[in-house]
Amino acid sequence: MPVSSSLPGLLLPVVMLVASNVFMTFAWYGHLAYPNRPLWLVVVVSWGIAFFEYCIAVPANRWGHAFYSAIELKTIQEVVTLVIFAVFSALWLKEPLGWNHLLGFGFIALGAGLVFQKW
């Protein structure tokens, strides 16, 4: 439940979730651009990258909970994940996004919008 609605307080958790998601996307999927690296190495490197993601995501959720419900924070995280991954997939992995991907993401964004409705 929101305790206040200051703009910096509302934006800081979102910015932090974006930053943490960049780290996590690289931790989970960055190694796909290097298929010849040993699995043990990509696991160790990915774990190291994920540590920094947690150092940002945990405070983002802790501080964000003063402004957003846990459900809203998770919804923000999921939408951020899709946006970051779409950009990452196209730029880092060189995998094109099709109309079906964009339409599917659009439906997910519509569903996310429902979470924030106060009916």
Coordinates of N, CA, C and O in Angstrom, one line a residue:
M1 N 0.8 -1.2 0.0 CA 0.0 0.0 0.0 C 0.9 1.2 0.0 O 1.8 1.3 0.8
P2 N 0.6 2.2 -0.8 CA 1.4 3.4 -0.9 C 1.2 4.2 0.4 O 0.1 4.4 0.9
V3 N 2.3 4.7 1.0 CA 2.3 5.6 2.1 C 2.4 7.0 1.8 O 2.0 7.9 2.5
S4 N 2.9 7.3 0.6 CA 3.0 8.7 0.1 C 3.2 8.6 -1.4 O 3.3 7.5 -1.9
S5 N 3.1 9.7 -2.1 CA 3.2 9.6 -3.5 C 4.2 10.6 -4.1 O 4.0 11.3 -5.1
S6 N 5.4 10.7 -3.5 CA 6.4 11.6 -4.0 C 7.0 11.0 -5.3 O 7.2 9.8 -5.4
L7 N 7.2 11.9 -6.3 CA 7.7 11.4 -7.6 C 9.1 10.7 -7.5 O 9.2 9.7 -8.0
P8 N 10.1 11.3 -6.7 CA 11.3 10.6 -6.6 C 11.2 9.2 -6.0 O 11.8 8.2 -6.4
G9 N 10.3 9.1 -5.0 CA 10.1 7.8 -4.3 C 9.4 6.8 -5.2 O 9.7 5.6 -5.1
L10 N 8.5 7.3 -6.1 CA 7.9 6.4 -7.1 C 8.8 6.0 -8.2 O 8.7 4.8 -8.6
L11 N 9.7 6.8 -8.6 CA 10.6 6.5 -9.7 C 11.8 5.7 -9.3 O 12.3 4.9 -10.1
L12 N 12.4 6.0 -8.2 CA 13.6 5.3 -7.8 C 13.6 3.8 -7.9 O 14.4 3.2 -8.5
P13 N 12.5 3.2 -7.3 CA 12.5 1.7 -7.4 C 12.4 1.2 -8.8 O 13.0 0.2 -9.2
V14 N 11.7 2.0 -9.7 CA 11.5 1.6 -11.1 C 12.9 1.7 -11.8 O 13.3 0.7 -12.5
V15 N 13.6 2.7 -11.6 CA 14.9 2.9 -12.2 C 15.9 1.8 -11.7 O 16.6 1.2 -12.5
M16 N 15.8 1.5 -10.4 CA 16.6 0.4 -9.8 C 16.2 -0.9 -10.4 O 17.1 -1.8 -10.7
L17 N 15.0 -1.2 -10.6 CA 14.5 -2.4 -11.2 C 15.0 -2.5 -12.7 O 15.4 -3.6 -13.1
V18 N 15.0 -1.4 -13.4 CA 15.6 -1.4 -14.7 C 17.1 -1.8 -14.7 O 17.5 -2.7 -15.4
A19 N 17.8 -1.1 -13.8 CA 19.2 -1.4 -13.7 C 19.5 -2.9 -13.3 O 20.3 -3.6 -13.9
S20 N 18.8 -3.4 -12.3 CA 19.0 -4.8 -11.9 C 18.6 -5.7 -13.0 O 19.3 -6.8 -13.2
N21 N 17.6 -5.4 -13.8 CA 17.2 -6.3 -14.9 C 18.2 -6.4 -16.0 O 18.4 -7.4 -16.6
V22 N 18.9 -5.3 -16.2 CA 20.0 -5.3 -17.2 C 21.1 -6.4 -16.8 O 21.5 -7.2 -17.5
F23 N 21.5 -6.3 -15.5 CA 22.4 -7.3 -14.9 C 21.9 -8.7 -15.1 O 22.6 -9.6 -15.5
M24 N 20.6 -8.9 -14.7 CA 20.1 -10.2 -14.7 C 19.9 -10.8 -16.1 O 20.2 -12.0 -16.3
T25 N 19.6 -10.0 -17.0 CA 19.5 -10.4 -18.4 C 20.8 -10.9 -18.9 O 20.9 -11.9 -19.6
F26 N 21.9 -10.1 -18.6 CA 23.2 -10.6 -19.0 C 23.6 -11.9 -18.2 O 24.3 -12.7 -18.8
A27 N 23.2 -11.9 -17.0 CA 23.6 -13.1 -16.2 C 22.9 -14.4 -16.8 O 23.6 -15.4 -16.9
W28 N 21.7 -14.3 -17.2 CA 20.9 -15.4 -17.6 C 21.2 -15.8 -19.1 O 21.1 -16.9 -19.5
Y29 N 21.3 -14.7 -19.9 CA 21.3 -14.9 -21.4 C 22.6 -14.4 -22.1 O 22.8 -14.8 -23.3
G30 N 23.4 -13.7 -21.5 CA 24.6 -13.1 -22.1 C 25.5 -14.1 -22.7 O 26.1 -14.0 -23.8
H31 N 25.6 -15.2 -22.0 CA 26.5 -16.3 -22.4 C 26.1 -17.0 -23.7 O 26.9 -17.7 -24.4
L32 N 24.8 -16.8 -24.1 CA 24.4 -17.4 -25.4 C 25.1 -16.9 -26.6 O 25.2 -17.6 -27.6
A33 N 25.7 -15.8 -26.5 CA 26.5 -15.2 -27.6 C 27.9 -15.9 -27.6 O 28.7 -15.7 -28.5
Y34 N 28.2 -16.7 -26.6 CA 29.5 -17.4 -26.5 C 29.3 -18.9 -26.3 O 29.6 -19.5 -25.3
P35 N 28.7 -19.6 -27.3 CA 28.4 -21.0 -27.1 C 29.6 -22.0 -26.9 O 29.4 -23.1 -26.4
N36 N 30.8 -21.5 -27.2 CA 31.9 -22.4 -27.1 C 32.6 -22.3 -25.7 O 33.6 -23.0 -25.5
R37 N 32.1 -21.4 -24.9 CA 32.7 -21.3 -23.5 C 32.2 -22.5 -22.7 O 31.1 -23.0 -22.8
P38 N 33.1 -23.0 -21.8 CA 32.7 -24.1 -20.9 C 31.5 -23.7 -20.0 O 31.4 -22.6 -19.5
L39 N 30.6 -24.7 -19.8 CA 29.5 -24.4 -19.0 C 29.8 -24.0 -17.6 O 29.2 -23.1 -17.0
W40 N 30.8 -24.6 -17.0 CA 31.2 -24.2 -15.6 C 31.6 -22.8 -15.5 O 31.3 -22.1 -14.6
L41 N 32.3 -22.3 -16.6 CA 32.7 -20.9 -16.6 C 31.5 -19.9 -16.7 O 31.5 -18.9 -16.0
V42 N 30.6 -20.2 -17.6 CA 29.4 -19.3 -17.8 C 28.5 -19.4 -16.5 O 27.9 -18.3 -16.2
V43 N 28.5 -20.5 -15.8 CA 27.7 -20.5 -14.5 C 28.4 -19.6 -13.5 O 27.7 -18.8 -12.9
V44 N 29.7 -19.7 -13.4 CA 30.4 -18.9 -12.4 C 30.3 -17.4 -12.7 O 30.0 -16.6 -11.9
V45 N 30.5 -17.1 -14.0 CA 30.4 -15.7 -14.4 C 29.0 -15.2 -14.2 O 28.7 -14.1 -13.7
S46 N 28.0 -16.0 -14.6 CA 26.6 -15.6 -14.5 C 26.2 -15.4 -13.0 O 25.5 -14.4 -12.7
W47 N 26.7 -16.2 -12.1 CA 26.5 -16.1 -10.7 C 27.1 -14.8 -10.2 O 26.4 -14.1 -9.4
G48 N 28.3 -14.4 -10.7 CA 28.9 -13.2 -10.3 C 28.1 -12.0 -10.7 O 27.9 -11.0 -10.0
I49 N 27.6 -12.0 -11.9 CA 26.8 -10.9 -12.4 C 25.5 -10.8 -11.7 O 25.0 -9.7 -11.3
A50 N 24.9 -12.0 -11.4 CA 23.6 -12.0 -10.6 C 23.8 -11.4 -9.2 O 22.8 -10.8 -8.7
F51 N 24.9 -11.5 -8.6 CA 25.1 -10.9 -7.3 C 24.9 -9.4 -7.3 O 24.2 -8.9 -6.5
F52 N 25.4 -8.8 -8.4 CA 25.1 -7.3 -8.5 C 23.7 -7.0 -8.8 O 23.1 -6.0 -8.3
E53 N 23.0 -7.9 -9.5 CA 21.6 -7.7 -9.7 C 20.8 -7.7 -8.4 O 20.0 -6.9 -8.1
Y54 N 21.2 -8.7 -7.5 CA 20.5 -8.8 -6.2 C 20.8 -7.6 -5.4 O 19.9 -7.1 -4.6
C55 N 22.0 -7.0 -5.5 CA 22.4 -5.8 -4.7 C 21.5 -4.6 -5.1 O 21.4 -3.7 -4.3
I56 N 21.0 -4.6 -6.3 CA 20.1 -3.5 -6.7 C 18.6 -3.9 -6.5 O 17.8 -3.1 -6.1
A57 N 18.3 -5.1 -6.9 CA 16.9 -5.5 -6.9 C 16.3 -5.6 -5.4 O 15.1 -5.2 -5.2
V58 N 17.0 -6.1 -4.5 CA 16.5 -6.2 -3.1 C 16.2 -4.8 -2.5 O 15.1 -4.6 -2.0
P59 N 17.1 -3.9 -2.6 CA 16.8 -2.5 -2.1 C 15.6 -1.9 -2.9 O 14.8 -1.2 -2.3
A60 N 15.6 -2.1 -4.2 CA 14.5 -1.5 -5.0 C 13.2 -2.0 -4.5 O 12.2 -1.2 -4.4
N61 N 13.1 -3.3 -4.2 CA 11.8 -3.9 -3.7 C 11.5 -3.4 -2.3 O 10.4 -3.1 -2.0
R62 N 12.5 -3.4 -1.5 CA 12.3 -2.9 -0.1 C 11.8 -1.5 -0.1 O 10.9 -1.2 0.6
W63 N 12.5 -0.6 -0.8 CA 12.1 0.8 -0.8 C 10.9 1.0 -1.6 O 10.0 1.8 -1.2
G64 N 10.7 0.3 -2.7 CA 9.5 0.4 -3.5 C 8.3 0.0 -2.8 O 7.2 0.5 -3.1
H65 N 8.4 -0.9 -1.8 CA 7.2 -1.4 -1.1 C 6.5 -0.3 -0.3 O 5.4 -0.4 0.1
A66 N 7.2 0.8 -0.1 CA 6.6 2.0 0.6 C 5.6 2.7 -0.3 O 4.8 3.5 0.1
F67 N 5.8 2.5 -1.6 CA 4.9 3.2 -2.6 C 4.1 2.2 -3.4 O 3.0 2.7 -4.0
Y68 N 4.5 1.0 -3.6 CA 3.8 0.0 -4.4 C 3.5 -1.2 -3.6 O 4.2 -1.6 -2.7
S69 N 2.4 -1.9 -3.9 CA 2.2 -3.2 -3.3 C 3.2 -4.2 -3.9 O 3.8 -4.0 -4.9
A70 N 3.3 -5.4 -3.2 CA 4.2 -6.4 -3.7 C 3.8 -6.9 -5.1 O 4.6 -7.1 -6.0
I71 N 2.5 -7.0 -5.3 CA 2.0 -7.4 -6.7 C 2.3 -6.3 -7.7 O 2.7 -6.7 -8.8
E72 N 2.2 -5.1 -7.4 CA 2.6 -4.0 -8.3 C 4.1 -4.0 -8.6 O 4.5 -3.9 -9.8
L73 N 4.9 -4.2 -7.6 CA 6.4 -4.3 -7.8 C 6.7 -5.5 -8.7 O 7.5 -5.3 -9.6
K74 N 6.1 -6.6 -8.5 CA 6.4 -7.8 -9.4 C 5.9 -7.5 -10.8 O 6.6 -7.9 -11.8
T75 N 4.8 -6.8 -11.0 CA 4.3 -6.5 -12.3 C 5.2 -5.6 -13.0 O 5.6 -5.7 -14.2
I76 N 5.7 -4.6 -12.3 CA 6.7 -3.6 -12.8 C 7.9 -4.4 -13.3 O 8.4 -4.2 -14.4
Q77 N 8.4 -5.3 -12.4 CA 9.6 -6.1 -12.8 C 9.3 -7.0 -14.0 O 10.2 -7.0 -14.9
E78 N 8.2 -7.5 -14.2 CA 7.9 -8.4 -15.4 C 7.9 -7.6 -16.6 O 8.4 -8.0 -17.7
V79 N 7.2 -6.4 -16.6 CA 7.2 -5.5 -17.8 C 8.6 -5.0 -18.1 O 9.0 -5.0 -19.3
V80 N 9.3 -4.6 -17.1 CA 10.7 -4.2 -17.3 C 11.5 -5.3 -17.9 O 12.3 -5.1 -18.9
T81 N 11.3 -6.6 -17.4 CA 12.0 -7.7 -18.0 C 11.8 -7.9 -19.5 O 12.7 -8.1 -20.2
L82 N 10.5 -7.8 -19.9 CA 10.2 -7.9 -21.3 C 10.8 -6.9 -22.2 O 11.3 -7.2 -23.2
V83 N 10.8 -5.6 -21.7 CA 11.4 -4.5 -22.5 C 12.9 -4.7 -22.6 O 13.4 -4.6 -23.7
I84 N 13.5 -4.9 -21.5 CA 15.0 -5.1 -21.5 C 15.4 -6.3 -22.3 O 16.3 -6.3 -23.1
F85 N 14.6 -7.4 -22.2 CA 15.0 -8.6 -23.0 C 14.7 -8.4 -24.5 O 15.5 -8.9 -25.3
A86 N 13.7 -7.7 -24.8 CA 13.4 -7.4 -26.3 C 14.6 -6.7 -26.9 O 15.1 -7.0 -27.9
V87 N 15.1 -5.7 -26.2 CA 16.2 -4.9 -26.7 C 17.5 -5.7 -26.7 O 18.3 -5.8 -27.7
F88 N 17.7 -6.5 -25.6 CA 18.9 -7.3 -25.5 C 18.9 -8.4 -26.6 O 19.9 -8.6 -27.2
S89 N 17.8 -9.0 -26.8 CA 17.7 -10.1 -27.8 C 18.0 -9.5 -29.2 O 18.8 -10.2 -30.0
A90 N 17.5 -8.4 -29.5 CA 17.8 -7.8 -30.8 C 19.2 -7.3 -31.0 O 19.9 -7.5 -32.0
L91 N 19.7 -6.6 -29.9 CA 21.1 -6.0 -30.1 C 22.2 -7.0 -29.7 O 23.2 -7.0 -30.4
W92 N 22.1 -7.7 -28.6 CA 23.2 -8.6 -28.2 C 23.2 -9.9 -28.9 O 24.2 -10.4 -29.4
L93 N 22.0 -10.6 -29.0 CA 21.9 -11.9 -29.6 C 21.6 -11.9 -31.1 O 21.7 -12.9 -31.7
K94 N 21.3 -10.7 -31.6 CA 21.0 -10.5 -33.0 C 19.8 -11.3 -33.4 O 19.8 -11.8 -34.6
E95 N 18.8 -11.5 -32.5 CA 17.6 -12.3 -32.9 C 16.5 -11.3 -33.1 O 16.1 -10.5 -32.2
P96 N 16.0 -11.2 -34.3 CA 15.0 -10.2 -34.6 C 13.6 -10.5 -33.9 O 13.3 -11.6 -33.6
L97 N 13.0 -9.4 -33.6 CA 11.6 -9.5 -33.0 C 10.6 -9.5 -34.1 O 10.6 -8.6 -34.9
G98 N 9.7 -10.4 -34.0 CA 8.6 -10.5 -35.0 C 7.4 -9.8 -34.5 O 7.3 -9.4 -33.3
W99 N 6.4 -9.6 -35.4 CA 5.2 -9.0 -35.0 C 4.5 -9.8 -33.9 O 3.8 -9.2 -33.0
N100 N 4.6 -11.1 -34.0 CA 4.0 -12.0 -32.9 C 4.6 -11.7 -31.6 O 3.8 -11.8 -30.6
H101 N 5.9 -11.5 -31.5 CA 6.5 -11.2 -30.2 C 6.0 -9.9 -29.7 O 5.6 -9.8 -28.5
L102 N 5.9 -8.9 -30.5 CA 5.5 -7.6 -30.1 C 4.0 -7.6 -29.7 O 3.6 -7.0 -28.7
L103 N 3.2 -8.3 -30.4 CA 1.8 -8.4 -30.1 C 1.6 -9.2 -28.7 O 0.8 -8.7 -27.9
G104 N 2.4 -10.2 -28.5 CA 2.3 -11.0 -27.3 C 2.8 -10.1 -26.1 O 2.1 -10.1 -25.1
F105 N 3.8 -9.3 -26.3 CA 4.3 -8.4 -25.3 C 3.2 -7.3 -25.0 O 3.0 -6.9 -23.9
G106 N 2.6 -6.9 -26.0 CA 1.5 -5.9 -25.9 C 0.4 -6.5 -25.0 O -0.2 -5.7 -24.2
F107 N 0.0 -7.7 -25.2 CA -1.1 -8.3 -24.4 C -0.6 -8.4 -22.9 O -1.4 -8.2 -22.0
I108 N 0.6 -8.8 -22.8 CA 1.1 -8.8 -21.4 C 1.1 -7.4 -20.7 O 0.7 -7.3 -19.6
A109 N 1.5 -6.4 -21.5 CA 1.4 -5.0 -21.0 C 0.0 -4.6 -20.6 O -0.2 -4.0 -19.6
L110 N -1.0 -5.0 -21.4 CA -2.4 -4.8 -21.1 C -2.8 -5.4 -19.8 O -3.4 -4.8 -19.0
G111 N -2.3 -6.7 -19.6 CA -2.6 -7.4 -18.4 C -2.0 -6.7 -17.2 O -2.6 -6.5 -16.1
A112 N -0.7 -6.2 -17.4 CA -0.1 -5.5 -16.4 C -0.8 -4.2 -16.0 O -0.9 -3.8 -14.8
G113 N -1.3 -3.5 -17.0 CA -2.1 -2.3 -16.7 C -3.3 -2.6 -15.8 O -3.7 -1.8 -15.0
L114 N -3.9 -3.8 -16.0 CA -5.0 -4.1 -15.1 C -4.6 -4.2 -13.6 O -5.4 -3.9 -12.8
V115 N -3.4 -4.6 -13.4 CA -3.0 -4.8 -12.0 C -3.0 -3.4 -11.3 O -3.3 -3.3 -10.1
F116 N -2.8 -2.3 -12.0 CA -2.7 -1.0 -11.4 C -4.0 -0.3 -11.4 O -4.1 0.9 -10.9
Q117 N -5.1 -0.9 -11.9 CA -6.4 -0.3 -11.8 C -7.0 -0.3 -10.4 O -6.8 -1.3 -9.7
K118 N -7.5 0.8 -10.0 CA -8.1 0.9 -8.6 C -9.6 0.9 -8.8 O -10.3 1.9 -8.7
W119 N -10.3 -0.3 -9.0 CA -11.7 -0.3 -9.2 C -12.4 -0.6 -8.0 O -12.1 -1.3 -7.1

